[in-house]
Coordinates of N, CA and C and ligand atoms in Angstrom, one line a residue:
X26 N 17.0 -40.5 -0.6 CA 18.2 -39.7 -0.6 C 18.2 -38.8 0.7
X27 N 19.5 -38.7 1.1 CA 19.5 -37.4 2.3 C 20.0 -36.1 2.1
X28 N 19.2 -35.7 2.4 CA 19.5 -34.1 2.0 C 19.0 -32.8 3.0
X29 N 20.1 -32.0 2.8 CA 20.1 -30.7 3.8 C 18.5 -29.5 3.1
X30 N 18.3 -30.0 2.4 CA 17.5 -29.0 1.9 C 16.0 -29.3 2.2
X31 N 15.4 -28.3 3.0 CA 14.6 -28.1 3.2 C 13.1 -27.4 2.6
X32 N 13.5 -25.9 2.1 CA 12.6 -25.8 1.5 C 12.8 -25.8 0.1
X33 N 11.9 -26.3 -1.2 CA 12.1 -26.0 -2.8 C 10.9 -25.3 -3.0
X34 N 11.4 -24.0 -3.8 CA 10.5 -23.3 -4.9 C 10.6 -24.0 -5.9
X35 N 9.6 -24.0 -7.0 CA 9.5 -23.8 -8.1 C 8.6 -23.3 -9.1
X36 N 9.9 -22.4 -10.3 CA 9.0 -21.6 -11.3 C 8.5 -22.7 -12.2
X37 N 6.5 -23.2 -12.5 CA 6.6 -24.4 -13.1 C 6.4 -23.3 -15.0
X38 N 7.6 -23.1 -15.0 CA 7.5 -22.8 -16.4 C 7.2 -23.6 -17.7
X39 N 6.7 -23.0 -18.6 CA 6.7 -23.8 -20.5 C 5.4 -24.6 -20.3
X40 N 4.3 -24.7 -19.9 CA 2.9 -25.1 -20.0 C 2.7 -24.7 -21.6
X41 N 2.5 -23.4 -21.4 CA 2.1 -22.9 -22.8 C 2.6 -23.5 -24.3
X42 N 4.3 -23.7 -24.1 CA 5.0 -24.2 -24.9 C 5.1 -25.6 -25.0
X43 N 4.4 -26.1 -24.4 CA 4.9 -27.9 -24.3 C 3.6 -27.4 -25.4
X44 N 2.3 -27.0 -24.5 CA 1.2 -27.6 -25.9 C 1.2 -27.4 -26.7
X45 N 1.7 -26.2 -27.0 CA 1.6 -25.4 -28.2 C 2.6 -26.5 -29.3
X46 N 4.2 -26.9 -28.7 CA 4.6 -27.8 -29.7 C 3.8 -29.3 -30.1
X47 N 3.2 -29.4 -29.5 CA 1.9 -30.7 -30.0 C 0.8 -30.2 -30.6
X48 N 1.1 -28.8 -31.2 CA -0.3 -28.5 -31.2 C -1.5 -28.1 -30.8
X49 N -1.4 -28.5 -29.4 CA -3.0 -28.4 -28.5 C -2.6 -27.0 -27.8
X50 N -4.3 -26.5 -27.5 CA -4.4 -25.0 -26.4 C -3.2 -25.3 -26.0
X51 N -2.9 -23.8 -25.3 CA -2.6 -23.6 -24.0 C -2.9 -23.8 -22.9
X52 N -4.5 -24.1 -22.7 CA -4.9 -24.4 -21.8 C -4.4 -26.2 -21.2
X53 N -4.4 -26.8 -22.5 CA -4.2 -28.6 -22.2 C -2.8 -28.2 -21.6
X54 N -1.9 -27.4 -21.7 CA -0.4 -27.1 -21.2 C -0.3 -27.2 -19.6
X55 N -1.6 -26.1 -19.4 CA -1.7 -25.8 -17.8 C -2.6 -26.5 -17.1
X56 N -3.8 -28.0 -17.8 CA -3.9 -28.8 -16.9 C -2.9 -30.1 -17.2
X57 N -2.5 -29.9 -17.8 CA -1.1 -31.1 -17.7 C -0.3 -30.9 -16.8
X58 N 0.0 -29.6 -16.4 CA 1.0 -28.8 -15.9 C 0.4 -28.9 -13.9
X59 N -1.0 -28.9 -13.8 CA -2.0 -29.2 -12.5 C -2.0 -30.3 -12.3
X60 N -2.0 -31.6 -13.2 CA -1.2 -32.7 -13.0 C 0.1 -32.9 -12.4
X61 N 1.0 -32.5 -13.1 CA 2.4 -32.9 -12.7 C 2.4 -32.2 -10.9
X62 N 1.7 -31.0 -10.6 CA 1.8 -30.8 -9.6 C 1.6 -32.1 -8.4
X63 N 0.7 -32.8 -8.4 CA 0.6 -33.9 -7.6 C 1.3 -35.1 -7.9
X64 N 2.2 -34.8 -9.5 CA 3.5 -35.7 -9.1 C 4.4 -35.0 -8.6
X65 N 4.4 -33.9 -8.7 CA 6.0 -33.8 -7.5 C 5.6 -33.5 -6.5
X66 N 4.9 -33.0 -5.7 CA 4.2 -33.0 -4.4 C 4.5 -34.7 -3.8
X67 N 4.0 -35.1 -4.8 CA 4.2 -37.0 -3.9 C 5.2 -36.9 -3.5
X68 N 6.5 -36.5 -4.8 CA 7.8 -36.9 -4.6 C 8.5 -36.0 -3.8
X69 N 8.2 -35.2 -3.6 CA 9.0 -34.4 -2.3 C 8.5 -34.7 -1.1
X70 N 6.8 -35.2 -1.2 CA 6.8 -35.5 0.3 C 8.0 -37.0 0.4
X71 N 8.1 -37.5 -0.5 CA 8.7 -39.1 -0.2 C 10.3 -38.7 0.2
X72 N 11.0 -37.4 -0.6 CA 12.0 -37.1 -0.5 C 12.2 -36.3 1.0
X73 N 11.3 -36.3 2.1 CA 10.6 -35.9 3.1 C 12.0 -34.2 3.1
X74 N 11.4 -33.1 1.7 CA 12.0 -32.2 2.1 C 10.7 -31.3 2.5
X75 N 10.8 -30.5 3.4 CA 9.9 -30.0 4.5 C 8.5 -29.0 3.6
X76 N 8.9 -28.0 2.6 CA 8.5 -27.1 2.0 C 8.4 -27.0 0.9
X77 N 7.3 -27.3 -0.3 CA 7.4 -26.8 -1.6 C 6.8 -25.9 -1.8
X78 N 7.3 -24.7 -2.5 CA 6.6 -23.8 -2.8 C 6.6 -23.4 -4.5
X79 N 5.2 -23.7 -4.8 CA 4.7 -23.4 -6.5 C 4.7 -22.2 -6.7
X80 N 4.6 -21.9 -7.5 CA 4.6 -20.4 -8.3 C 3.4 -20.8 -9.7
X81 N 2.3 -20.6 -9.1 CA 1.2 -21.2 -10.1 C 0.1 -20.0 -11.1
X82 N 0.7 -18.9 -10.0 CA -0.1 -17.5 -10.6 C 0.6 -16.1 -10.7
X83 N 1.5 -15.2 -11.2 CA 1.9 -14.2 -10.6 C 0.9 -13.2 -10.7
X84 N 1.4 -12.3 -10.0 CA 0.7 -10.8 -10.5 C 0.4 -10.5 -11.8
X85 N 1.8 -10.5 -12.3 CA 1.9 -10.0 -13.9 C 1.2 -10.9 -14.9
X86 N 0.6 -11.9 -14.2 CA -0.2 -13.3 -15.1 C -1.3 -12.7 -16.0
X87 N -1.9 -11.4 -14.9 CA -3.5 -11.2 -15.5 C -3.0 -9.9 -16.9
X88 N -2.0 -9.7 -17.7 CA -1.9 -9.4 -18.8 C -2.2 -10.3 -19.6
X89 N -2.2 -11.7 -19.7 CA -2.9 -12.9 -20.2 C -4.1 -12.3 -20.7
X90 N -4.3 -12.9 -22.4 CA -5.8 -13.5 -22.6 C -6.6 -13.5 -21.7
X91 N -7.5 -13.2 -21.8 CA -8.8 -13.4 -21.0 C -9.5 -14.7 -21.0
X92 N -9.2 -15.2 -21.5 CA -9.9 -17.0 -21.6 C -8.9 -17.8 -20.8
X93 N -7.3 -17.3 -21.2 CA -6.4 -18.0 -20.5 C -6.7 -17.5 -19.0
X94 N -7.0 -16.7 -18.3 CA -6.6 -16.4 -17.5 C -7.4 -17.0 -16.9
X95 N -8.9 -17.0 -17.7 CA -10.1 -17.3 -17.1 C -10.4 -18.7 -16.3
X96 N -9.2 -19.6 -17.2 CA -8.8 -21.0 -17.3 C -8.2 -21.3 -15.9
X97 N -7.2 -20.5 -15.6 CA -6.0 -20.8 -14.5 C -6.9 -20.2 -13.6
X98 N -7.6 -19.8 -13.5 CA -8.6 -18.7 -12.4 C -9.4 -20.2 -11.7
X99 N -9.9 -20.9 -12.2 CA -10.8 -22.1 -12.2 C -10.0 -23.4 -12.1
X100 N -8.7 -23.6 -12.2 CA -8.0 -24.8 -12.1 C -7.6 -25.1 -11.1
X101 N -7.6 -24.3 -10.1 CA -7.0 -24.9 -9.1 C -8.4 -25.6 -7.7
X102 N -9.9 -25.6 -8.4 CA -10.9 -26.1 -8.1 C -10.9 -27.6 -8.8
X103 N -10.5 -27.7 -9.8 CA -10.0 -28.8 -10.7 C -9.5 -29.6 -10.2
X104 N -8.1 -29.0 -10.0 CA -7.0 -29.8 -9.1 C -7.3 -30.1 -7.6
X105 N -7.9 -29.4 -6.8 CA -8.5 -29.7 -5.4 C -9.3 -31.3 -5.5
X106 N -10.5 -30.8 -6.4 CA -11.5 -32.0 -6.4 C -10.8 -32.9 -7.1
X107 N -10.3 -32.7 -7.9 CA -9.5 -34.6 -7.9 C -8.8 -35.0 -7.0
X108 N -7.5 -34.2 -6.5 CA -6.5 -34.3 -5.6 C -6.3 -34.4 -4.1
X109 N -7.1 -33.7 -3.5 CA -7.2 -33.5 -2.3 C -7.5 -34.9 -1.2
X110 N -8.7 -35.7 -1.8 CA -8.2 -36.9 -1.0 C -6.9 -37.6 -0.7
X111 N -6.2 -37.6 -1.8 CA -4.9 -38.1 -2.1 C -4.2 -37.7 -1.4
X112 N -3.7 -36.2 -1.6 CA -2.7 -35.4 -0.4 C -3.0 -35.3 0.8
X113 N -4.3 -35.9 1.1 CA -5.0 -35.7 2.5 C -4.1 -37.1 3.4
X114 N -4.7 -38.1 2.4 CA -3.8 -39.5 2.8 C -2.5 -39.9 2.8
X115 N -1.7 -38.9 2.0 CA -0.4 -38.9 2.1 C -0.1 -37.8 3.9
X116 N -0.7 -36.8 3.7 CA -0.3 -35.9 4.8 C 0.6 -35.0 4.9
X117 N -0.2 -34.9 3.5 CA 0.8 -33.3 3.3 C -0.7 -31.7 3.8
X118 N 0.3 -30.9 4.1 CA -0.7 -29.9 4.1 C -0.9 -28.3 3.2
X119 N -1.9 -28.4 2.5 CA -2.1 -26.9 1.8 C -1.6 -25.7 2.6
X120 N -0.8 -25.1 2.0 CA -0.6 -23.4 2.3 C -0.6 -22.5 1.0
X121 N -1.3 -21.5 1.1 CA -1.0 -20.8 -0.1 C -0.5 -19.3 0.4
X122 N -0.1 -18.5 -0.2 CA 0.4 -17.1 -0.3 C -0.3 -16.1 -1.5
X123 N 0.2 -15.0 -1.5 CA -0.6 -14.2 -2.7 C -1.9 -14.0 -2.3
X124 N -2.5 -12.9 -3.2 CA -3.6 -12.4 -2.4 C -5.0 -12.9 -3.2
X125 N -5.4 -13.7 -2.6 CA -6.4 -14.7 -3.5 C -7.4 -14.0 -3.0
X126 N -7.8 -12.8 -3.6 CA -9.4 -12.3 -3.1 C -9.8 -11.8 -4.7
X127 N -8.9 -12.2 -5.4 CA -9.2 -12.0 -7.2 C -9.9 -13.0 -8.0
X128 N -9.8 -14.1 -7.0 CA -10.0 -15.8 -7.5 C -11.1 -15.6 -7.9
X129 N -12.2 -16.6 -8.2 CA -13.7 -16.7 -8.4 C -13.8 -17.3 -6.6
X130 N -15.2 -17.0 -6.3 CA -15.5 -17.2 -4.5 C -15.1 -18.8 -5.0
X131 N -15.9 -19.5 -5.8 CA -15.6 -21.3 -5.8 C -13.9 -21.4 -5.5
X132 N -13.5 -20.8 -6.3 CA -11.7 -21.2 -6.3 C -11.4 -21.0 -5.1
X133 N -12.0 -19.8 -4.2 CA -11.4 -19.5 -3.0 C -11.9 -20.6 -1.7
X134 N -13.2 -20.4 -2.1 CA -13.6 -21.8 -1.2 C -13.2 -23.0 -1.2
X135 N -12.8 -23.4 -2.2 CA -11.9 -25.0 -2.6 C -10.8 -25.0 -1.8
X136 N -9.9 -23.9 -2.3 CA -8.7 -23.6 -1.4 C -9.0 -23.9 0.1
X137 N -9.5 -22.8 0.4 CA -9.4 -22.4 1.9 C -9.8 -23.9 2.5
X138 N -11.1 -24.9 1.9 CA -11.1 -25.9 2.4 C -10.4 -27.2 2.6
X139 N -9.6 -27.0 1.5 CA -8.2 -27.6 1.8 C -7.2 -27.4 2.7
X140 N -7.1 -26.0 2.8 CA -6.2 -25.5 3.6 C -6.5 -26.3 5.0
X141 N -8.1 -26.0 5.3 CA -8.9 -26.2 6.3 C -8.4 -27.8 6.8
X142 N -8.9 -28.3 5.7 CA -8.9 -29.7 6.2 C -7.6 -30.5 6.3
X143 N -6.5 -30.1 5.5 CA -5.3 -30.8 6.5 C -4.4 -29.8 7.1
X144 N -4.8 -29.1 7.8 CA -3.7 -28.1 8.7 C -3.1 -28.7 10.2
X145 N -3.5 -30.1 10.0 CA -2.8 -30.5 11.4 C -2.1 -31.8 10.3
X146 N -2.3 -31.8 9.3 CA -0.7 -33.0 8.7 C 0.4 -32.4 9.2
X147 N 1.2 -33.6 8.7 CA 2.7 -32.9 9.4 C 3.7 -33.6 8.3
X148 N 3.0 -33.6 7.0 CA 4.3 -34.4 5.8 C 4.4 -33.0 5.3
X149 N 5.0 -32.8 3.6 CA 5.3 -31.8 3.2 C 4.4 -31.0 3.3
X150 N 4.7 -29.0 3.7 CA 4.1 -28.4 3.1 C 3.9 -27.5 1.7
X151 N 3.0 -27.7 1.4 CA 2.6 -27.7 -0.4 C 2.1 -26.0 -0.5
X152 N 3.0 -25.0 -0.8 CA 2.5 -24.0 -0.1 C 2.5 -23.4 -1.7
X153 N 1.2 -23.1 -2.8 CA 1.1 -22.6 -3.9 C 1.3 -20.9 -3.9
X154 N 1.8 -20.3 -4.7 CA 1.5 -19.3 -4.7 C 0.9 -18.5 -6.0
X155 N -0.2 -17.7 -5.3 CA -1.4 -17.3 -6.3 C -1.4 -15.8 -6.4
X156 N -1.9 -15.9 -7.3 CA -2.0 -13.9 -7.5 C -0.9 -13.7 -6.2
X157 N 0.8 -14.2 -6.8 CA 1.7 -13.8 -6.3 C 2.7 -12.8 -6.2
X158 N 2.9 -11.8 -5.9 CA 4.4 -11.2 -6.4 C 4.9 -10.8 -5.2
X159 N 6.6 -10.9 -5.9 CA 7.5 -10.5 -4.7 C 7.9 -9.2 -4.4
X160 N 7.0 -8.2 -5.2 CA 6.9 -7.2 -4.9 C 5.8 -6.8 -4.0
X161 N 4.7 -7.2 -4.1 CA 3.6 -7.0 -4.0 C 3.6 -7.5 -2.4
X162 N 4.0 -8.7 -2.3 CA 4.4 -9.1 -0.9 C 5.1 -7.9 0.6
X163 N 6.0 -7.5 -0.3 CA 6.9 -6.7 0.6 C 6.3 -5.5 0.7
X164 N 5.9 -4.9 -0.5 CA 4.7 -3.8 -0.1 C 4.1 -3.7 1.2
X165 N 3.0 -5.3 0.8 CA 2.0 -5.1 2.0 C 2.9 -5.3 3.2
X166 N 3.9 -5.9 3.4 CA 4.5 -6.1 4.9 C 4.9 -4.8 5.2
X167 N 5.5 -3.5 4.3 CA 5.5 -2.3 4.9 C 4.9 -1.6 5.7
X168 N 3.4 -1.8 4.6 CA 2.1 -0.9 5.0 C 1.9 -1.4 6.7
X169 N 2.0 -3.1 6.3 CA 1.4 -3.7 8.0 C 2.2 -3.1 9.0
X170 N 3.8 -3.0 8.6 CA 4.4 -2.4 9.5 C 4.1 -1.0 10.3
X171 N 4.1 -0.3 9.0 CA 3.3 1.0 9.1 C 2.1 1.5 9.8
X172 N 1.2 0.3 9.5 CA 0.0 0.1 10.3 C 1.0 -0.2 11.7
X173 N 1.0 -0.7 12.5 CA 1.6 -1.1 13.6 C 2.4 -0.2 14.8
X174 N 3.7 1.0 13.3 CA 4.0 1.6 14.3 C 3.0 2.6 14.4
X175 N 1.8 3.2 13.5 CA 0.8 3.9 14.2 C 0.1 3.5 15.6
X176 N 0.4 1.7 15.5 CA -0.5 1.6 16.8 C 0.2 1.7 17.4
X177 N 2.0 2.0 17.8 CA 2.7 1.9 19.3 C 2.5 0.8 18.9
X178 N 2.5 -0.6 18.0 CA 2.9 -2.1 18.4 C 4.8 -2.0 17.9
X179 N 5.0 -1.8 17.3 CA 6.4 -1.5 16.7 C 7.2 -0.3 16.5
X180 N 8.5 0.0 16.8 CA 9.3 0.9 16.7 C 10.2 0.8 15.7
X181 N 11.1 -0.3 16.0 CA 12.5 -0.6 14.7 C 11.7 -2.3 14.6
X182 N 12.7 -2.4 13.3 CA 12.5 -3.6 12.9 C 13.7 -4.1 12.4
X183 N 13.8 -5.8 12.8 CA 15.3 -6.0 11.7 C 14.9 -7.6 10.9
X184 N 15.7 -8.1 10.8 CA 15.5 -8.5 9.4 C 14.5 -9.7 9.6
X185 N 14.3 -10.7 11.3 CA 13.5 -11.6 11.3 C 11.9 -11.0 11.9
X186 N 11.9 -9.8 12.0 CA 11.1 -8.8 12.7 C 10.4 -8.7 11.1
X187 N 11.0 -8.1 10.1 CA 10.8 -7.9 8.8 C 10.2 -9.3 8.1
X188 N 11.0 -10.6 8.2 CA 10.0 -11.6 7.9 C 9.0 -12.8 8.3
X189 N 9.0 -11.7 9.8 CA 7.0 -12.0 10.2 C 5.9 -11.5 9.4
X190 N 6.3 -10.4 8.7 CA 4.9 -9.4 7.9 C 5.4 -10.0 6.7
X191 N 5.8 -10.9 6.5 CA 5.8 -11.6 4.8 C 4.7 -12.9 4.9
X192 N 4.6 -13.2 4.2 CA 3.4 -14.3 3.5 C 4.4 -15.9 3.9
X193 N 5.2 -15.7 3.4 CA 6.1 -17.0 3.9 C 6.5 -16.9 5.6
X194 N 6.3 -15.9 6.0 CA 6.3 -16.1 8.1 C 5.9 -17.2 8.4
X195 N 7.0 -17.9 9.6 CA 7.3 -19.6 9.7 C 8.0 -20.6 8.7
X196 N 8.3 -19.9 8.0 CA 8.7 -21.1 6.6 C 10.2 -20.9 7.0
X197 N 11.1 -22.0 6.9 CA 12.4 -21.4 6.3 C 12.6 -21.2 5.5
X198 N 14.0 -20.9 5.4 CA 14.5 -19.9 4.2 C 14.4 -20.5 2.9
X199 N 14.2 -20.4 1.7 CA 14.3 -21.1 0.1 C 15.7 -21.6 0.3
X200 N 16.2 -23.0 0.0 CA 17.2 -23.3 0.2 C 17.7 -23.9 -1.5
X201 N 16.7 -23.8 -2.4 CA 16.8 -24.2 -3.6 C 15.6 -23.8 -4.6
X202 N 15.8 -23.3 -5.8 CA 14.7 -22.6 -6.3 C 14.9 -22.8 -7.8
X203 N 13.9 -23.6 -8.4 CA 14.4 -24.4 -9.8 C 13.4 -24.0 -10.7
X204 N 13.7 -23.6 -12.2 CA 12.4 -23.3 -12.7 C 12.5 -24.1 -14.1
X205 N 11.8 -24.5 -14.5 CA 12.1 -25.1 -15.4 C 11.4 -23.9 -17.1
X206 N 11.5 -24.9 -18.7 CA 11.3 -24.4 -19.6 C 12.4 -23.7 -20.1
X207 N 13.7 -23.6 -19.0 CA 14.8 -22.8 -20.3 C 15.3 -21.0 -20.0
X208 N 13.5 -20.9 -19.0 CA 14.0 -19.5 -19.4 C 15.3 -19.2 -17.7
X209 N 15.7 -18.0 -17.5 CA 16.9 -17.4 -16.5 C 16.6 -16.6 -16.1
X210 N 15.4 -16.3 -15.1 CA 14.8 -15.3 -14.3 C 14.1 -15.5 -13.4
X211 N 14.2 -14.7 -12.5 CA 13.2 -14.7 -11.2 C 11.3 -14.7 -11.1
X212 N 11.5 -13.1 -12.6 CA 9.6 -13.4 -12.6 C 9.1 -13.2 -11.7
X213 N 9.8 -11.8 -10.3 CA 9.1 -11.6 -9.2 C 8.3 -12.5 -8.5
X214 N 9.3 -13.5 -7.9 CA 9.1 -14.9 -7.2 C 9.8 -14.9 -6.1
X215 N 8.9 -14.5 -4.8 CA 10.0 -14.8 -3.7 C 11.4 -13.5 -3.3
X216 N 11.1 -12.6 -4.3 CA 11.8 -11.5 -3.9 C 13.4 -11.9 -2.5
X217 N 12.5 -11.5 -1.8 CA 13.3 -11.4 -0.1 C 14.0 -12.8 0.0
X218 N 13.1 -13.5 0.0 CA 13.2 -15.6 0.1 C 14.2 -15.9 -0.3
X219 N 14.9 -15.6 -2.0 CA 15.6 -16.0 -2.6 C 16.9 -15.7 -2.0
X220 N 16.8 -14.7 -1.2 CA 18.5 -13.9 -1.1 C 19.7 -15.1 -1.4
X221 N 19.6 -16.1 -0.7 CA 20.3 -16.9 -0.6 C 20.2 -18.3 -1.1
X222 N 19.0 -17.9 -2.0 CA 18.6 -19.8 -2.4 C 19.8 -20.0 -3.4
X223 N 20.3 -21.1 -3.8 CA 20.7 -22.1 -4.8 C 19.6 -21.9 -6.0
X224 N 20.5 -22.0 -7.2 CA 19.5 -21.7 -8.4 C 19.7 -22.5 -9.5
X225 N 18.6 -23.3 -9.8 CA 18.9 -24.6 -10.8 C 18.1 -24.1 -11.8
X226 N 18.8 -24.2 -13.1 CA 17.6 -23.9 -14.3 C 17.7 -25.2 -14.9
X227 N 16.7 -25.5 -15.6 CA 16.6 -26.7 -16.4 C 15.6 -26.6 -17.7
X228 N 16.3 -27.1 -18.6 CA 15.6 -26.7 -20.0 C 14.1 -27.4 -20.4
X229 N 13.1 -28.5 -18.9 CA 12.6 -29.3 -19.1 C 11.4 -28.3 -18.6
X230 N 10.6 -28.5 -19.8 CA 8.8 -27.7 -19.6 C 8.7 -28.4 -18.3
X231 N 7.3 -27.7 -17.3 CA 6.8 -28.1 -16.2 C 6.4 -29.3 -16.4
X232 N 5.2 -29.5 -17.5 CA 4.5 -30.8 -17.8 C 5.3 -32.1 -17.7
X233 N 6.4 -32.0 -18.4 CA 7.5 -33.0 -18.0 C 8.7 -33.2 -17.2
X234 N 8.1 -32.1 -16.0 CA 9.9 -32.2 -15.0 C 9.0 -33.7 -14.0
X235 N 10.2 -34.3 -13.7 CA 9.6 -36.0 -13.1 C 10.5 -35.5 -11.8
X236 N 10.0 -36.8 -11.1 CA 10.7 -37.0 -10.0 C 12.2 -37.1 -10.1
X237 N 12.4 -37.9 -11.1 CA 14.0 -38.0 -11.1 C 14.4 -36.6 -11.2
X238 N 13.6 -35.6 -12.6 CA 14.1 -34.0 -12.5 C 14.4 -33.3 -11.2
X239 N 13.5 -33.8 -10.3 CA 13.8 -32.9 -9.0 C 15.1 -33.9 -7.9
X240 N 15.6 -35.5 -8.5 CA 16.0 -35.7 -7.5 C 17.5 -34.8 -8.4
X241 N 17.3 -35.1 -9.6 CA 18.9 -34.6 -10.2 C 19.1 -32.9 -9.4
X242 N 17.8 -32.2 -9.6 CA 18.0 -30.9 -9.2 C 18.8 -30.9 -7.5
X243 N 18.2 -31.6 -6.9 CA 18.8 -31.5 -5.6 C 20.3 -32.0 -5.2
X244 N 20.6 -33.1 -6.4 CA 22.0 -33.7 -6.1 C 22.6 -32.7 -6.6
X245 N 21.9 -31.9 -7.8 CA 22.9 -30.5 -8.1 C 23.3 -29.2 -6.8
X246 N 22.3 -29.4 -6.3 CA 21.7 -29.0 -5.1 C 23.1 -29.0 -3.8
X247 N 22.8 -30.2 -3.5 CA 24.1 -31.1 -2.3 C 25.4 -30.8 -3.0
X248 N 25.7 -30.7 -4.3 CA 27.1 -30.5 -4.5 C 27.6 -29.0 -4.2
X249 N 26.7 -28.5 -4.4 CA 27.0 -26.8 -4.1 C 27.5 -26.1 -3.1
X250 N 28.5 -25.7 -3.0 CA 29.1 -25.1 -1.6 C 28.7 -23.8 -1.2
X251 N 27.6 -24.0 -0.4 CA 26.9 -22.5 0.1 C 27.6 -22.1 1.5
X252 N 28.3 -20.9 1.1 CA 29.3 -20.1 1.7 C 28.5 -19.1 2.6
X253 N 27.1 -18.9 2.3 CA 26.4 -17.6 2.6 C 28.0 -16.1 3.3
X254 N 28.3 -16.1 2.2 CA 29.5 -14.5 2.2 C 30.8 -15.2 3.2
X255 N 30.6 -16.2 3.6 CA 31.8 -16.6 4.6 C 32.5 -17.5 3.7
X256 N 33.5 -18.3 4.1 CA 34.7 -18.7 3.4 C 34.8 -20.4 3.4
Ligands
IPE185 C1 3.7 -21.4 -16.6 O1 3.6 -21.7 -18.0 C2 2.3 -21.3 -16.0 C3 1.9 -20.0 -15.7 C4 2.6 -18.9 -15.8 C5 0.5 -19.8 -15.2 P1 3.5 -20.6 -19.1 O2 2.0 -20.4 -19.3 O3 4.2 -19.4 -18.7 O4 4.1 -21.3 -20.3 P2 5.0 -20.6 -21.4 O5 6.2 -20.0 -20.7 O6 4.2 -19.6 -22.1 O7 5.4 -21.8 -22.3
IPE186 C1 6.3 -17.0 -14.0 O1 6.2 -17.5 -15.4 C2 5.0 -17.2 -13.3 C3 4.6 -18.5 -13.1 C4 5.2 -19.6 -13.4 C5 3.3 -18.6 -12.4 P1 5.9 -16.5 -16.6 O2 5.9 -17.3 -17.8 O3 4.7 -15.7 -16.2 O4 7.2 -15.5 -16.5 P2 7.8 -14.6 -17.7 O5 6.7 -13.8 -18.3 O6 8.4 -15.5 -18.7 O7 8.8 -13.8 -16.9
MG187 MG1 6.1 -18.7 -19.1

């Protein structure tokens, strides 16, 4: 399929609730849910749109259980060591956002060595975000700012000036931002990013959004007439 859209978020919502209606932890929710990540990753690299961006941890996560949290804290070393050859050989490359100095040092080191090892692919970028918020984001880009005009590096700032000191600096803009499980909210995701994204909700838990889910999302996507305030 050809399509204008470049970057996709997504909120991978309802982990919890897929398992829970089978029965099983919450936990089997969120590595089912670390699974499907490496099926849609495939399928967006194939659908060669430039940017995914996960929403895998917010800020507001660590109100969670302590076991749960403990769980998702350690999963994404899970998902590395099985995964990472795979996405290495497709040629996609890791980016993450969020301030991952909360992680366990293993989680951090798994990452960063992914990050490490395909930063010269050039298929999709798989950009997670971890101990993320869109608040939390624009905070620190103040402070940096702040920091800066103390040094004499900056005076005024405007709005592409503004999103160099974000976490997403280099990325284009969200051009479509889908969450699945039902629910109709942001969930401090991408704050700034979204101004203008397209917004698909779909009543389908993370564990089971497929490729076709994301190709339907985007043809919902292409039909959309984005005016950005013009006519
Ligand atoms: C999304 O699934 C994954 C994370 C927030 C880490 P949830 O865990 O929120 O699942 P539900 O919404 O409770 O079903
Ligand atoms: C948003 O989902 C965060 C992630 C998917 C990582 P939540 O399940 O935490 O959001 P709320 O609590 O329903 O807003
Ligand atoms: Mg949820």
């Amino acid at each position: 399929m050809q399509t204008t859209c470049k970057h996709v978020a997504i909120i991978m919502d309802g982990n919890g609730r897929w398992a829970k209606n089978q029965n099983k932890l919450r936990t089997f929710g969120h590595l089912s849910g670390s699974e499907n990540v490496r099926n849609i990753a495939l399928a967006a690299n194939k659908l060669k749109i430039q940017v995914l961006t996960l929403y895998a941890f917010s800020t507001e996560n660590w109100k969670r259980p302590m076991e749960e949290v403990e769980y998702l804290m350690i999963l994404p070393e899970v998902f590395f060591n099985r995964f990472i050859d795979e996405l290495m050989r497709e040629g996609i490359k890791i980016m993450a956002i969020g301030d991952l100095t909360r992680f366990p040092p293993n989680t951090q080191r798994v990452l960063l060595s992914a990050i490490e090892k395909t930063k010269n692919n050039q298929g999709l970028i798989l950009n997670f975000a971890m101990n993320y918020g869109g608040r939390d984001e624009i905070i620190r880009a103040v402070n940096k700012i702040a920091d800066d005009v103390r040094l004499g590096k900056v005076d005024s700032i405007d709005e592409s000036g503004f999103e160099s000191y974000l976490m997403t600096a280099g990325l284009p803009a969200v051009d479509l931002m889908i969450r699945t499980s039902g629910e109709q909210r942001i969930s401090n995701f991408l704050l700034w990013q979204l101004a203008y994204a397209e917004l698909v909700f779909t009543d389908v838990s993370w564990p089971d959004f497929k490729e076709a889910d994301l190709i339907e999302a985007m043809q919902v996507f292409e039909n959309r007439n984005r005016r950005f305030g013009g006519l």
